[in-house]
Short mmCIF file of C-alpha atoms in Angstrom, two decimals:
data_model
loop_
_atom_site.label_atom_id
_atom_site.label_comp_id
_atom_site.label_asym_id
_atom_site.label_seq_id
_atom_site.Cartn_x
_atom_site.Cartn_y
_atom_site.Cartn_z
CA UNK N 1 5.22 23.74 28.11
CA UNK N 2 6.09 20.47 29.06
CA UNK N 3 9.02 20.86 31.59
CA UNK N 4 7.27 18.01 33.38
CA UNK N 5 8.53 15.96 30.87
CA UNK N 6 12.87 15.15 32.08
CA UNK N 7 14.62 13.86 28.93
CA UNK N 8 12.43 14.38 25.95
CA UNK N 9 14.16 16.39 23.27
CA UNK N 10 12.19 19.76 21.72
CA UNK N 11 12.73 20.55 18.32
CA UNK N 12 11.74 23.08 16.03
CA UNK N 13 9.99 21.60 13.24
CA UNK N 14 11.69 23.64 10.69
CA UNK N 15 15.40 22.65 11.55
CA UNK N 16 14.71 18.99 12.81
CA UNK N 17 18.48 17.55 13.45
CA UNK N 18 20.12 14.99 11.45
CA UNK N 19 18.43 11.60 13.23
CA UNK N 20 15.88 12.77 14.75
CA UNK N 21 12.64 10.49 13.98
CA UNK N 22 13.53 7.44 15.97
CA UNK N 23 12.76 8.40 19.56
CA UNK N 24 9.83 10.51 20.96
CA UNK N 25 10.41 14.57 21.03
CA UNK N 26 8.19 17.35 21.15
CA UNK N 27 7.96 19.40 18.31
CA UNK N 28 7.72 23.27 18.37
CA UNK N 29 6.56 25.30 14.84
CA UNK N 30 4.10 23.52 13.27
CA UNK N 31 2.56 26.71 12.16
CA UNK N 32 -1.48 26.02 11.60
CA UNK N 33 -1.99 23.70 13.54
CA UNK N 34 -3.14 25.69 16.45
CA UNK N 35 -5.62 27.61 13.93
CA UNK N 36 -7.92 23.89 13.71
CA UNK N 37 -10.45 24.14 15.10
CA UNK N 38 -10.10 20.59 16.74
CA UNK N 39 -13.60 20.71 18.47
CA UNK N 40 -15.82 22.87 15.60
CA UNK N 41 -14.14 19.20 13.57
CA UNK N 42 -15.72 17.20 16.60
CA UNK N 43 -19.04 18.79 16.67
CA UNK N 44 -19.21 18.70 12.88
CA UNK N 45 -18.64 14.82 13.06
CA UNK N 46 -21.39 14.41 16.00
CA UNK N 47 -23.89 16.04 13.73
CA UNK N 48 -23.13 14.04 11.15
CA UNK N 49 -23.38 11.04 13.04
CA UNK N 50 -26.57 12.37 14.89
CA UNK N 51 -28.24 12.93 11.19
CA UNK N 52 -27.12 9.54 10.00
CA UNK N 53 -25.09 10.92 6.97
CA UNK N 54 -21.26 10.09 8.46
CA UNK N 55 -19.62 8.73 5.42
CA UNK N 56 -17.46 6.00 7.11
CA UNK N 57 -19.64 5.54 10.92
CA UNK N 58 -17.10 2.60 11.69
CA UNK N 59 -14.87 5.08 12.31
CA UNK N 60 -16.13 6.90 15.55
CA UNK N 61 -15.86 5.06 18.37
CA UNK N 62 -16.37 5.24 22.35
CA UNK N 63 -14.33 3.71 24.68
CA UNK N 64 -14.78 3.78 28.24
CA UNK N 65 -13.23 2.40 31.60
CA UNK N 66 -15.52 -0.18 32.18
CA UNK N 67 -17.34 -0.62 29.03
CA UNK N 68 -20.92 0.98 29.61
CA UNK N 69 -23.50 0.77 26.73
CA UNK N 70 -24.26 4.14 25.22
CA UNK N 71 -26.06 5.47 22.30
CA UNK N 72 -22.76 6.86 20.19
CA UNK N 73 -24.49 10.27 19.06
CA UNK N 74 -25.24 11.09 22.89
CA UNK N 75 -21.24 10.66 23.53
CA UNK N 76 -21.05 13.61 20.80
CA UNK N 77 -20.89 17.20 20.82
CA UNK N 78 -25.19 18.30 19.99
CA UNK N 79 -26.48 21.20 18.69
CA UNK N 80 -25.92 24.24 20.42
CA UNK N 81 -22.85 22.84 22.87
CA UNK N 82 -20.18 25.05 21.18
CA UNK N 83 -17.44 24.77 23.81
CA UNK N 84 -15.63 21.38 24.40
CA UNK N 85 -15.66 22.17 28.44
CA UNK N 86 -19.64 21.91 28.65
CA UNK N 87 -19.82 18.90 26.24
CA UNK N 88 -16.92 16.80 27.85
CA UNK N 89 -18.76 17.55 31.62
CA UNK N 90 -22.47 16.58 30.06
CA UNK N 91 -20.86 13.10 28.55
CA UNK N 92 -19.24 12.48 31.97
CA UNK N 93 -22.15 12.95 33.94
CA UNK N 94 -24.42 10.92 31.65
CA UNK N 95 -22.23 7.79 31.36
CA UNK N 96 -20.60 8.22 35.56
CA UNK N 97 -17.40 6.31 34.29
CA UNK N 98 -14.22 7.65 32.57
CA UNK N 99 -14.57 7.77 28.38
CA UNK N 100 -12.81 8.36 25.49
CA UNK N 101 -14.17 9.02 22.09
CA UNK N 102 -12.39 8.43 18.98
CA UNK N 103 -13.05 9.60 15.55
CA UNK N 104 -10.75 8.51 12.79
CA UNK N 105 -10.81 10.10 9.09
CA UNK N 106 -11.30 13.59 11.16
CA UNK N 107 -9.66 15.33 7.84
CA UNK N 108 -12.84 14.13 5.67
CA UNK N 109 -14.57 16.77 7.46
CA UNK N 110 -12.08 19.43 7.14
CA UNK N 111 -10.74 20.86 4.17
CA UNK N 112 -8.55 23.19 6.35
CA UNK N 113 -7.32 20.38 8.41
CA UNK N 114 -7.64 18.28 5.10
CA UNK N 115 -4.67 20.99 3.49
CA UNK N 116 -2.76 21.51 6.48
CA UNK N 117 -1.89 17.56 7.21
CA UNK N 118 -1.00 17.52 3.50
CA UNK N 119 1.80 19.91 4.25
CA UNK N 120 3.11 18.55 7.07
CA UNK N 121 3.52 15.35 4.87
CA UNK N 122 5.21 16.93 2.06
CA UNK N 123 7.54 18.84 4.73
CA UNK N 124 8.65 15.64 5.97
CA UNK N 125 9.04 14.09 2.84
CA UNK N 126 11.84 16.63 2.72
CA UNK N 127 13.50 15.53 6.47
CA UNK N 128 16.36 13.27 6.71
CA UNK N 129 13.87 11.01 8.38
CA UNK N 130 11.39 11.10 5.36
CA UNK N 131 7.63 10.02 5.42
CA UNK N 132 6.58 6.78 6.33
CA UNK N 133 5.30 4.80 3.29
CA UNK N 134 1.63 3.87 3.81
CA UNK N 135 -1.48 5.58 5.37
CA UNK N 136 -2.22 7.94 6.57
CA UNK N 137 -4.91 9.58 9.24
CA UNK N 138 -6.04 12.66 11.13
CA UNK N 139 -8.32 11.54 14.34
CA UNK N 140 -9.52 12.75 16.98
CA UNK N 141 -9.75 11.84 20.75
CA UNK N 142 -11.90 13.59 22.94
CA UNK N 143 -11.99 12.36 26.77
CA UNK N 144 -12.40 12.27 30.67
CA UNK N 145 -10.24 9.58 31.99
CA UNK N 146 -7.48 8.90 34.58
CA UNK N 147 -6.27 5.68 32.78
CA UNK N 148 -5.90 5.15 28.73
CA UNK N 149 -9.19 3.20 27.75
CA UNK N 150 -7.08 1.37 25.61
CA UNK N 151 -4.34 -0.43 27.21
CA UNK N 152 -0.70 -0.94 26.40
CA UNK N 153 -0.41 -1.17 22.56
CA UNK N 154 1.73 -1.16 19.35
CA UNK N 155 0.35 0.37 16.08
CA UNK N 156 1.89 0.95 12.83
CA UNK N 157 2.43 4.45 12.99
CA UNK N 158 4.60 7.80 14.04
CA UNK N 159 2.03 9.64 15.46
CA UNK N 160 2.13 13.51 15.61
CA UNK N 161 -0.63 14.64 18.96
CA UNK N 162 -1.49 18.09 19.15
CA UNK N 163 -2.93 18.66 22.46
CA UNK N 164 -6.43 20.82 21.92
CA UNK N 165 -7.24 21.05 25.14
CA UNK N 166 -6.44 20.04 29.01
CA UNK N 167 -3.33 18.00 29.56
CA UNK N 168 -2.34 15.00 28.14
CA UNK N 169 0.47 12.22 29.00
CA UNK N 170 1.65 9.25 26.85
CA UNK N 171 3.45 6.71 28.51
CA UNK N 172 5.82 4.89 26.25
CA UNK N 173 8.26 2.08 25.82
CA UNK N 174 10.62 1.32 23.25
CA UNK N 175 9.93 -1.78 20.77
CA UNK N 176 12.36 -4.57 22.77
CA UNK N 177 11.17 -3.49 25.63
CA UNK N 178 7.92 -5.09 25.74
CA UNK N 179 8.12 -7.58 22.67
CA UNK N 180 8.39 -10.44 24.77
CA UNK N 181 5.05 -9.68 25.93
CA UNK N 182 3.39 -10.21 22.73
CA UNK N 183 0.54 -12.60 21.89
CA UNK N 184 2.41 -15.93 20.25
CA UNK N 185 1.89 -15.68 16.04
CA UNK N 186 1.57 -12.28 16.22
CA UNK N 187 3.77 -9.55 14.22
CA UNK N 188 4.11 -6.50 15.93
CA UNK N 189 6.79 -4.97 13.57
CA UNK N 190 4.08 -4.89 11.00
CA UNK N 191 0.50 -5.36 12.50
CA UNK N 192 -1.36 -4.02 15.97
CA UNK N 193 -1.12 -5.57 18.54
CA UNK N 194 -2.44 -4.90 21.92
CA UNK N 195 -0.97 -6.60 25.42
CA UNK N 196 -3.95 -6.68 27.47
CA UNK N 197 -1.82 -5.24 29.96
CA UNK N 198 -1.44 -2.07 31.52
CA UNK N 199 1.26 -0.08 32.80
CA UNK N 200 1.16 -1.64 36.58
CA UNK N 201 2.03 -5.18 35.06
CA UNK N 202 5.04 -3.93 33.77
CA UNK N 203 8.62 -3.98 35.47
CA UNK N 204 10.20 -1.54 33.05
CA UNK N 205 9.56 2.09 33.87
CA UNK N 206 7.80 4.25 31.21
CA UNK N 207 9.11 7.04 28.95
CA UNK N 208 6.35 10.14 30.30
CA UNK N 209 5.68 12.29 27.13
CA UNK N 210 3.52 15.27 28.50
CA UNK N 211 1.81 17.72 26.72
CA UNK N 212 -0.67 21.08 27.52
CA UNK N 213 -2.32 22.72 24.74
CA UNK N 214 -0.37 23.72 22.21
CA UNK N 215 2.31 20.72 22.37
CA UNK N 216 2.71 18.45 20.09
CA UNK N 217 4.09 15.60 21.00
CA UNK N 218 5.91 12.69 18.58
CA UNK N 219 6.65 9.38 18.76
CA UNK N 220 7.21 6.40 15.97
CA UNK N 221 5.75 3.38 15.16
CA UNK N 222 8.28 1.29 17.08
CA UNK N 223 7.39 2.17 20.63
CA UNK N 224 4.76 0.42 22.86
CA UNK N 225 2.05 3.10 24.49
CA UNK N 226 -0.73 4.07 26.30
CA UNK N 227 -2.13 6.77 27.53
CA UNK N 228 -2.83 8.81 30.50
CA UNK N 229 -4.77 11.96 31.93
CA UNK N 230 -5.15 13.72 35.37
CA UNK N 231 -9.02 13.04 35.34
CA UNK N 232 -10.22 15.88 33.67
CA UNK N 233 -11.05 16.74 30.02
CA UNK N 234 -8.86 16.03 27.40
CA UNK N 235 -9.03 16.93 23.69
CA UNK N 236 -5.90 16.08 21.00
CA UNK N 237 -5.89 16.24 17.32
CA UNK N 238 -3.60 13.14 16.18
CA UNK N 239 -1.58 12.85 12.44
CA UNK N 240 -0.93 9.27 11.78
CA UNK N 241 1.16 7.55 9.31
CA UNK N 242 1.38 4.61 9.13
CA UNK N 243 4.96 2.93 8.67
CA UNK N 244 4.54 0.42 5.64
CA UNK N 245 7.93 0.56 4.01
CA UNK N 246 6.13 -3.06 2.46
CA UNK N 247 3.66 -1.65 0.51
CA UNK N 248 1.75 -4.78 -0.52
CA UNK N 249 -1.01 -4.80 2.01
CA UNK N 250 -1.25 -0.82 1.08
CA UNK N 251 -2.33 -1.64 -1.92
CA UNK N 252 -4.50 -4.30 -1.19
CA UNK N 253 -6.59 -2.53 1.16
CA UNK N 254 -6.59 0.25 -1.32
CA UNK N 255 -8.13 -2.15 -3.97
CA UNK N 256 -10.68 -3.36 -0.96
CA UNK N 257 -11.66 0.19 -0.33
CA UNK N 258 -12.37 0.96 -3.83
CA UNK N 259 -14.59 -1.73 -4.79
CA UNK N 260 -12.07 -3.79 -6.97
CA UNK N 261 -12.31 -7.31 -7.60
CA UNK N 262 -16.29 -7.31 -5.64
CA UNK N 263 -19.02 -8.36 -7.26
CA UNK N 264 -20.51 -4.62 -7.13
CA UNK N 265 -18.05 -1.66 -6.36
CA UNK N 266 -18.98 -0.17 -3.14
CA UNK N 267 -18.18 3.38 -4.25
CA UNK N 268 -19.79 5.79 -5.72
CA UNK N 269 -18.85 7.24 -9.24
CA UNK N 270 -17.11 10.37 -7.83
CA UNK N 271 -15.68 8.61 -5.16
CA UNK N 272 -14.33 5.64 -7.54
CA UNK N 273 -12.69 8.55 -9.68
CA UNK N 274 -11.03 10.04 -6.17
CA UNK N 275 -9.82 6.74 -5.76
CA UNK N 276 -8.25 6.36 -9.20
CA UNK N 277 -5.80 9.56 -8.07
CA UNK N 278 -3.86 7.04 -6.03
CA UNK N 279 -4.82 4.12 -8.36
CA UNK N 280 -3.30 5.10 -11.38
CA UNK N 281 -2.95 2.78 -13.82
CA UNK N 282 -0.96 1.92 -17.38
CA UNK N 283 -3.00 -0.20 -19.70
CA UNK N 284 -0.17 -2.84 -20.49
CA UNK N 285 2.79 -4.57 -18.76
CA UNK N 286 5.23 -2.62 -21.15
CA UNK N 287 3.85 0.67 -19.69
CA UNK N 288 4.38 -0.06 -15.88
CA UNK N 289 7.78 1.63 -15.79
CA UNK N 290 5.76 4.93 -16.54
CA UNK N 291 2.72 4.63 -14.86
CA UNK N 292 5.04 5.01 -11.38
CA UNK N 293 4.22 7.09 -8.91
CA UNK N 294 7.27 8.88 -8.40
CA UNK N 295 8.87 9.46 -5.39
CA UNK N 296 7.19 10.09 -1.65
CA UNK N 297 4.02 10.71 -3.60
CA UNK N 298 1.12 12.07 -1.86
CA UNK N 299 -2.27 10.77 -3.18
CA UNK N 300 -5.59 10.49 -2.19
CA UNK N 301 -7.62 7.39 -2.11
CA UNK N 302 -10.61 9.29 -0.52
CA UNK N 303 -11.80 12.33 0.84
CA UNK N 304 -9.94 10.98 4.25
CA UNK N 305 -6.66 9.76 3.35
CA UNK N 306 -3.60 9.87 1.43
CA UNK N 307 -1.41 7.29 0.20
CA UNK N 308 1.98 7.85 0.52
CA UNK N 309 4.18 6.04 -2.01
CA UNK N 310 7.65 4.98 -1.44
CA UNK N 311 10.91 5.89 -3.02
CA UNK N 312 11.15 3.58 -6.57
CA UNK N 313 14.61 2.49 -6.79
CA UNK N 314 16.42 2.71 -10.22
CA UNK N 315 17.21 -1.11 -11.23
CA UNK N 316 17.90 -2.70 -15.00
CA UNK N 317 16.09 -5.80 -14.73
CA UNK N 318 18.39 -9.12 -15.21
CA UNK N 319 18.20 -11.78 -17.87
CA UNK N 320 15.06 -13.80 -16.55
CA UNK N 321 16.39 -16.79 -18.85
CA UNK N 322 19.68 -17.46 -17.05
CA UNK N 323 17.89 -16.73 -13.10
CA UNK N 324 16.47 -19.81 -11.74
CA UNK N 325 14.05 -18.73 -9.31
CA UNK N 326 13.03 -15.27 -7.63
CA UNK N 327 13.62 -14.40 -4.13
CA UNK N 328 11.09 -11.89 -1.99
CA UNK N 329 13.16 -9.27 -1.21
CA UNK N 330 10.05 -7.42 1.32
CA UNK N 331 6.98 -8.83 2.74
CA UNK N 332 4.22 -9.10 0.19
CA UNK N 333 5.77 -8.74 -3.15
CA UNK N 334 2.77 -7.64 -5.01
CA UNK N 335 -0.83 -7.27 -4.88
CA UNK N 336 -3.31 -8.20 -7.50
CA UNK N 337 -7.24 -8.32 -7.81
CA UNK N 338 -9.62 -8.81 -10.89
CA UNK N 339 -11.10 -5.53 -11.98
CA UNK N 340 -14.65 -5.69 -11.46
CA UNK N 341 -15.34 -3.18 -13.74
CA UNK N 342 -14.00 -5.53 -16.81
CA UNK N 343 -13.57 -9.24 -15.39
CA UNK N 344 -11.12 -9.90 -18.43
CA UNK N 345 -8.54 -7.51 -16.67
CA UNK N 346 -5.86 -8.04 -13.84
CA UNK N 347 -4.98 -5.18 -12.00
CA UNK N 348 -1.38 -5.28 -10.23
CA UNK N 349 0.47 -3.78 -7.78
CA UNK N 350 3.88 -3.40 -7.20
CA UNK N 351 5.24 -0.62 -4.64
CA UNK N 352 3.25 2.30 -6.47
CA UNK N 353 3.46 0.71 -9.81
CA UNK N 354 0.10 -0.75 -10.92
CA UNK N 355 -0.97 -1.99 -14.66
CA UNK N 356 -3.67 -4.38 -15.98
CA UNK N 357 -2.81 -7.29 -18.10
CA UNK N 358 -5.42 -10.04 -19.29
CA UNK N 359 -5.69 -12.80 -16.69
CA UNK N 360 -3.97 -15.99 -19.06
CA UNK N 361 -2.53 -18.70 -17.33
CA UNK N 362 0.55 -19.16 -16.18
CA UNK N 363 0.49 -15.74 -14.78
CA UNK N 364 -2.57 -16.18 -12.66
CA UNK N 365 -0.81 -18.55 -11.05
CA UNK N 366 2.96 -16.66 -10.99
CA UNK N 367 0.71 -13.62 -9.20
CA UNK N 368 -0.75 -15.74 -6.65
CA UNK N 369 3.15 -17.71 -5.84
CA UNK N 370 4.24 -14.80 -5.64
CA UNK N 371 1.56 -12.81 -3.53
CA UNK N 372 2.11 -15.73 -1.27
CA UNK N 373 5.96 -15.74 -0.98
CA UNK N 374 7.38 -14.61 2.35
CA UNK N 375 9.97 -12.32 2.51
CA UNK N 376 13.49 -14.12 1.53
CA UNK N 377 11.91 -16.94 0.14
CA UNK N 378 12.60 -18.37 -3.10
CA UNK N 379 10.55 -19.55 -5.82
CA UNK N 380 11.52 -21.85 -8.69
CA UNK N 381 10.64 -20.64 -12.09
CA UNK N 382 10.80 -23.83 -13.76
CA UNK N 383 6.91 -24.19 -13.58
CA UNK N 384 6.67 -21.24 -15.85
CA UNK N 385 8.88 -21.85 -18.04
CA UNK N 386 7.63 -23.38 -21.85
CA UNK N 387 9.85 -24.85 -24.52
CA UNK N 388 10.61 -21.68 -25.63
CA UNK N 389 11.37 -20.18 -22.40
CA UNK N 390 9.53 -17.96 -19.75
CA UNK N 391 6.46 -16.08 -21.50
CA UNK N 392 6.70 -12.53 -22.06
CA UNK N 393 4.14 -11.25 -20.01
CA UNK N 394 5.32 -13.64 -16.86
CA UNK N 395 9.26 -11.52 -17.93
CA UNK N 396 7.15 -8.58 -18.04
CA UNK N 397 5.99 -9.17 -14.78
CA UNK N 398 8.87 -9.73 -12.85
CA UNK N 399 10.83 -6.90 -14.51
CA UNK N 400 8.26 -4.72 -13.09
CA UNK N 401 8.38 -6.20 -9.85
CA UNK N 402 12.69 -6.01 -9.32
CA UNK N 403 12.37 -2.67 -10.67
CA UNK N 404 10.05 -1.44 -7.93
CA UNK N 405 12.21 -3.61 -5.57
CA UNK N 406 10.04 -6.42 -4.13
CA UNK N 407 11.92 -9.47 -5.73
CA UNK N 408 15.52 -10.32 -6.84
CA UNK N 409 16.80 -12.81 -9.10
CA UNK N 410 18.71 -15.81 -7.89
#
């Protein structure tokens, strides 16, 4: 098990204490996960990559310590290698240099894998910790290395590593830690960012998380990493999500990835009707408040990944006509984007709520102040507001908005 690893809680996934969540553990009873076939998901994504029909091909990639140039498919279980031992000694051997593949979106090619990271999400959804509001993943790293190709790093997400095969360490640190490090005009709470440093430029001992197969091993979003191996072959199956409590950008990306507001949706029809499972809109202002998705929603926006929604708080909006201004209350307030399907239509987004309303001035311009506000800043209303008051699809608006909690009155 991991006895190598002094200090690190074990818990049993099905009684997780009060708390737990905010500090790396490994986790014990994750029943299923050991029936994945984490390498038959490997060597299903190298022959689509080999045949040129991957789906999403940005999302495999090699890393290796240095950097050699290598044809991606050859880095790739072929046909016939049907053990990950063979394969991971064939890529070593050809490429003479420690590597690291990663495939992202490994659930797209899974529906076993696809069903059994949807139930861990809805179990934690029921854990005093709850599910991370945002996106989330399933990859895949495969590997040979002594050092973590990538170096020390911060993403956005509690990560969940089953170890597949061979052993493998994380070395961690928590968020304060290493902050000071960070690039100037960065924001690691909410965006990746990468050091450029590894573990021997740092003063501050590391947290060892160690794993053999069967382990999983947790950690959240808040702690700097990087990995480490003894050398050999390594193989971990990694759940992902990604900690957006904000879910502004969520949304925007979601719009992005489904083709709305471009000149020419990039989707398909079937996938565009996937995508309106997590995009689900009302057709007016007055019908946001029931087009929610309720709480800790699981959705999919594709065949790779769910959206989780957050909690929607109950709030009675206030009397827009006595409030002077608006203040952010979270970082992006809303998102919006012109349907490209019907350029007369707005589509927006607040925290799970969406609706479309035509795009008449002054709103254009309220969504775009607001889109733009920082979190805690205030914006006047009095450039919205006629002789007869604030129109009633700017009220509409913001009612929707400090319902779903991303703006307060002031």
């Amino acid at each position: 098990m991991t006895g190598r690893t002094a200090s690190v809680p074990v818990f049993d996934f099905d009684r997780l204490p009060p708390g737990w969540g905010h500090d790396p553990c490994v986790l014990r009873g994750l029943d299923g996960i050991d029936a994945v076939d984490t390498y038959g998901i490997l060597r299903g994504i190298g022959t689509a990559v080999r045949a040129g029909t991957h789906r999403r091909p940005d999302d495999v990639k090699v890393f290796t310590v240095p950097r050699v140039a290598a044809e991606l498919g050859d880095c790739l279980p072929g046909p016939g290698e049907s053990e990950f031992g063979p394969y991971a000694r064939r890529v070593s051997q050809s490429l003479n240099v420690g590597w690291s593949v990663v495939a992202n979106s490994a659930q797209s090619h899974s529906a076993g894998l696809y069903r059994f990271a949807r139930d861990v999400f809805v179990r934690l959804r029921g854990t005093e910790r709850g599910l991370p509001a945002g996106v989330s993943d399933c990859f895949i790293v495969a590997g040979s290395y002594a050092s973590g190709p990538t170096r020390i790093h911060k993403d956005t997400a509690d990560v969940f590593l089953y170890v597949a095969e061979g052993v493998k360490t994380m070395l961690l640190w928590p968020f304060e830690t290493l902050v000071g490090h960070a690039p100037d005009g960065c924001d690691p709470e909410h965006e990746y960012v990468a050091l450029g440093i590894g573990p021997e430029a740092v003063g501050t001992p590391p947290l060892r998380l160690t794993g053999v197969p069967g382990d999983v091993l947790y950690w959240p979003a808040s702690y700097w990493h990087c990995g480490e191996s003894d050398g050999r072959p390594s193989l971990s199956l990694h759940l992902a999500t990604h900690n957006f409590r904000d879910m502004g950008p969520v949304w925007a990306g979601a719009f992005a990835r489904a083709g709305l507001g471009a000149p020419t949706p990039r989707w398909s029809t079937a996938e565009h009707e996937l995508a309106a499972e997590a995009l689900t809109f009302g057709h007016t202002a007055a019908a946001a408040a029931t087009s929610a998705v309720h709480q800790w929603g699981l959705t999919r926006h594709s065949t790779a990944n769910f959206e989780i929604l957050p909690d929607l708080p109950q709030r009675t909006p206030p009397d827009w006509r006595r409030a002077t201004g608006v203040r952010a209350a979270q970082r992006t307030p809303l998102s919006w984007a012109t349907d490209a399907a019907d350029q007369r239509t707005v589509i927006v987004a607040v925290n799970g709520r969406s609706f479309r309303i035509p795009p008449r001035q002054p709103l254009v311009s309220l969504l775009t102040a607001l889109g733009d506000l920082a979190v805690g800043a205030v914006l006047s209303l009095d450039a919205w507001r006629g002789k007869d008051g604030l129109p009633a699809d700017v009220v509409a608006v913001l009612d929707v908005a400090y319902a779903a909690g991303a703006v307060d009155a002031c």
